[in-house]
Amino acid sequence: MPSYPMISLTKVIATYEDEELLWQEFSQLADFKYITTHYQTTTRSLYHDLEYTGCEMTVEVQLLINNLTKATFNYDHSLALEVASVTFNGPYEQMTEVTLAIAAWLEAYDYQLAGPMFNIYHRSFFETTDPHDLITEACFPIAPLVTNQKG
């Protein structure tokens, strides 16, 4: 996954469902008349906690941009990463199944997680109100599995 310029908002939220509230706050803070969004995927969320907590998690919502004509927001570049990803249509209730599929792939191909997972929203609630129309790419940063081999 290449690096992209982005603006973002990071906060601790109580539950995964509260990500929607974070997006609402982000939308209120961003002055979109000064932002040119990236032509493809424009939104994603990064879960900073390395392990599943179920509550009180640190989440960063990001908008990928081409440029920012006025300093109205924190501006940065996302990191370039090697990821294993699954793209799925429909509601987010599928995340458990997606995560289990990635875990099986990691084990089968001798890879390990190398950072917190994030979602790329190819069609988000910015574009639709129907959860069945969502298109989400769940991304898991990876690295080859390192084994201790003593000779």
Coordinates of C-alpha atoms in Angstrom, one line a residue:
M1 CA 0.0 0.0 0.0
P2 CA 1.6 3.3 -1.0
S3 CA 1.9 6.4 1.1
Y4 CA -0.8 9.1 0.7
P5 CA -1.2 12.7 2.0
M6 CA -4.0 12.8 4.5
I7 CA -5.7 14.7 7.2
S8 CA -6.9 12.9 10.3
L9 CA -8.5 13.0 13.7
T10 CA -7.5 10.6 16.6
K11 CA -9.6 9.9 19.7
V12 CA -10.4 7.3 22.2
I13 CA -13.8 5.9 21.7
A14 CA -15.9 3.6 24.0
T15 CA -17.0 1.0 21.4
Y16 CA -16.4 0.1 17.8
E17 CA -19.8 1.4 17.0
D18 CA -18.7 4.9 18.2
E19 CA -16.5 5.2 15.1
E20 CA -19.5 6.8 13.5
L21 CA -19.5 9.6 16.1
L22 CA -15.8 10.2 15.4
W23 CA -16.6 10.6 11.6
Q24 CA -19.3 13.0 12.5
E25 CA -16.9 15.1 14.6
F26 CA -14.3 14.9 11.8
S27 CA -16.9 16.1 9.2
Q28 CA -17.8 19.1 11.4
L29 CA -14.1 20.1 11.9
A30 CA -12.9 19.7 8.3
D31 CA -13.5 22.7 6.0
F32 CA -14.0 20.8 2.8
K33 CA -13.9 23.8 0.5
Y34 CA -10.1 23.9 1.1
I35 CA -9.6 20.2 0.5
T36 CA -9.2 18.2 -2.7
T37 CA -9.8 14.6 -2.0
H38 CA -7.9 11.7 -3.5
Y39 CA -9.5 10.4 -6.7
Q40 CA -9.9 6.8 -5.4
T41 CA -10.3 5.7 -1.8
T42 CA -10.9 8.7 0.3
T43 CA -11.6 7.5 3.9
R44 CA -10.2 5.0 6.2
S45 CA -9.9 4.3 9.9
L46 CA -6.8 3.1 11.9
Y47 CA -7.1 1.1 15.1
H48 CA -4.0 2.0 17.2
D49 CA -4.5 -0.7 19.8
L50 CA -2.5 -3.8 18.8
E51 CA -4.8 -6.2 20.6
Y52 CA -8.5 -6.5 20.7
T53 CA -10.0 -4.6 23.7
G54 CA -13.7 -4.3 22.8
C55 CA -13.9 -0.9 24.6
E56 CA -11.9 2.3 25.1
M57 CA -9.9 2.0 21.9
T58 CA -7.8 4.6 20.1
V59 CA -9.1 5.2 16.6
E60 CA -7.8 7.5 13.9
V61 CA -10.1 8.5 11.1
Q62 CA -8.4 9.6 7.9
L63 CA -9.3 11.4 4.7
L64 CA -6.8 10.9 1.8
I65 CA -6.3 14.1 0.0
N66 CA -4.5 15.5 -3.1
N67 CA -3.9 18.9 -1.5
L68 CA -4.9 21.2 1.3
T69 CA -5.1 24.8 0.1
K70 CA -5.5 26.3 3.6
A71 CA -4.1 25.0 6.9
T72 CA -7.4 24.0 8.5
F73 CA -6.4 20.6 9.8
N74 CA -3.5 18.4 10.8
Y75 CA -1.7 17.3 7.7
D76 CA 0.5 14.2 7.3
H77 CA 1.3 11.3 5.0
S78 CA 0.2 7.8 5.7
L79 CA 2.9 5.1 5.9
A80 CA 3.6 2.8 3.0
L81 CA 2.9 -0.7 4.2
E82 CA 2.7 -4.3 3.1
V83 CA -0.7 -5.6 4.0
A84 CA -3.0 -8.6 3.7
S85 CA -6.5 -7.4 3.0
V86 CA -10.0 -8.6 2.4
T87 CA -12.6 -6.4 0.6
F88 CA -16.2 -7.1 1.5
N89 CA -19.6 -5.7 0.7
G90 CA -22.2 -5.0 3.3
P91 CA -22.5 -4.4 7.0
Y92 CA -19.5 -4.4 9.4
E93 CA -20.9 -7.4 11.3
Q94 CA -18.7 -9.4 8.9
M95 CA -15.5 -8.2 10.5
T96 CA -15.1 -11.3 12.8
E97 CA -15.3 -13.6 9.8
V98 CA -12.8 -11.4 7.9
T99 CA -10.4 -11.4 10.8
L100 CA -10.6 -15.2 11.1
A101 CA -9.8 -15.5 7.4
I102 CA -6.8 -13.3 7.7
A103 CA -5.6 -15.3 10.7
A104 CA -5.8 -18.5 8.7
W105 CA -3.9 -16.9 5.8
L106 CA -1.2 -15.7 8.1
E107 CA -0.7 -19.1 9.5
A108 CA -0.8 -20.9 6.1
Y109 CA 1.7 -18.6 4.5
D110 CA 4.1 -17.9 7.5
Y111 CA 3.3 -14.3 8.0
Q112 CA 2.7 -12.3 11.2
L113 CA 0.9 -9.1 12.0
A114 CA 3.2 -6.0 11.9
G115 CA 1.0 -3.2 13.2
P116 CA -2.6 -2.2 13.9
M117 CA -5.3 -3.1 11.4
F118 CA -7.2 -0.4 9.5
N119 CA -10.2 -0.2 7.2
I120 CA -10.4 1.5 3.9
Y121 CA -13.9 2.6 3.0
H122 CA -14.4 2.3 -0.8
R123 CA -18.1 3.1 -0.3
S124 CA -18.8 4.5 3.2
F125 CA -21.7 6.2 5.0
F126 CA -20.5 9.4 3.2
E127 CA -21.9 7.8 0.0
T128 CA -24.8 5.7 1.2
T129 CA -27.2 5.2 4.1
D130 CA -27.8 1.5 3.4
P131 CA -25.3 -0.7 5.2
H132 CA -25.7 -3.4 2.5
D133 CA -24.2 -0.9 0.0
L134 CA -21.0 -0.4 1.9
I135 CA -17.7 -1.6 0.5
T136 CA -14.9 -2.0 3.0
E137 CA -11.3 -3.2 2.7
A138 CA -10.0 -4.6 6.0
C139 CA -6.2 -4.2 6.0
F140 CA -3.7 -6.0 8.3
P141 CA 0.0 -4.9 8.1
I142 CA 2.2 -8.0 7.7
A143 CA 5.8 -9.2 7.8
P144 CA 7.3 -12.6 7.2
L145 CA 7.2 -14.8 10.3
V146 CA 10.6 -14.8 12.0
T147 CA 11.5 -18.1 13.7
N148 CA 14.4 -18.6 16.0
Q149 CA 16.7 -21.1 14.3
K150 CA 19.7 -22.1 16.4
G151 CA 22.3 -24.1 14.6

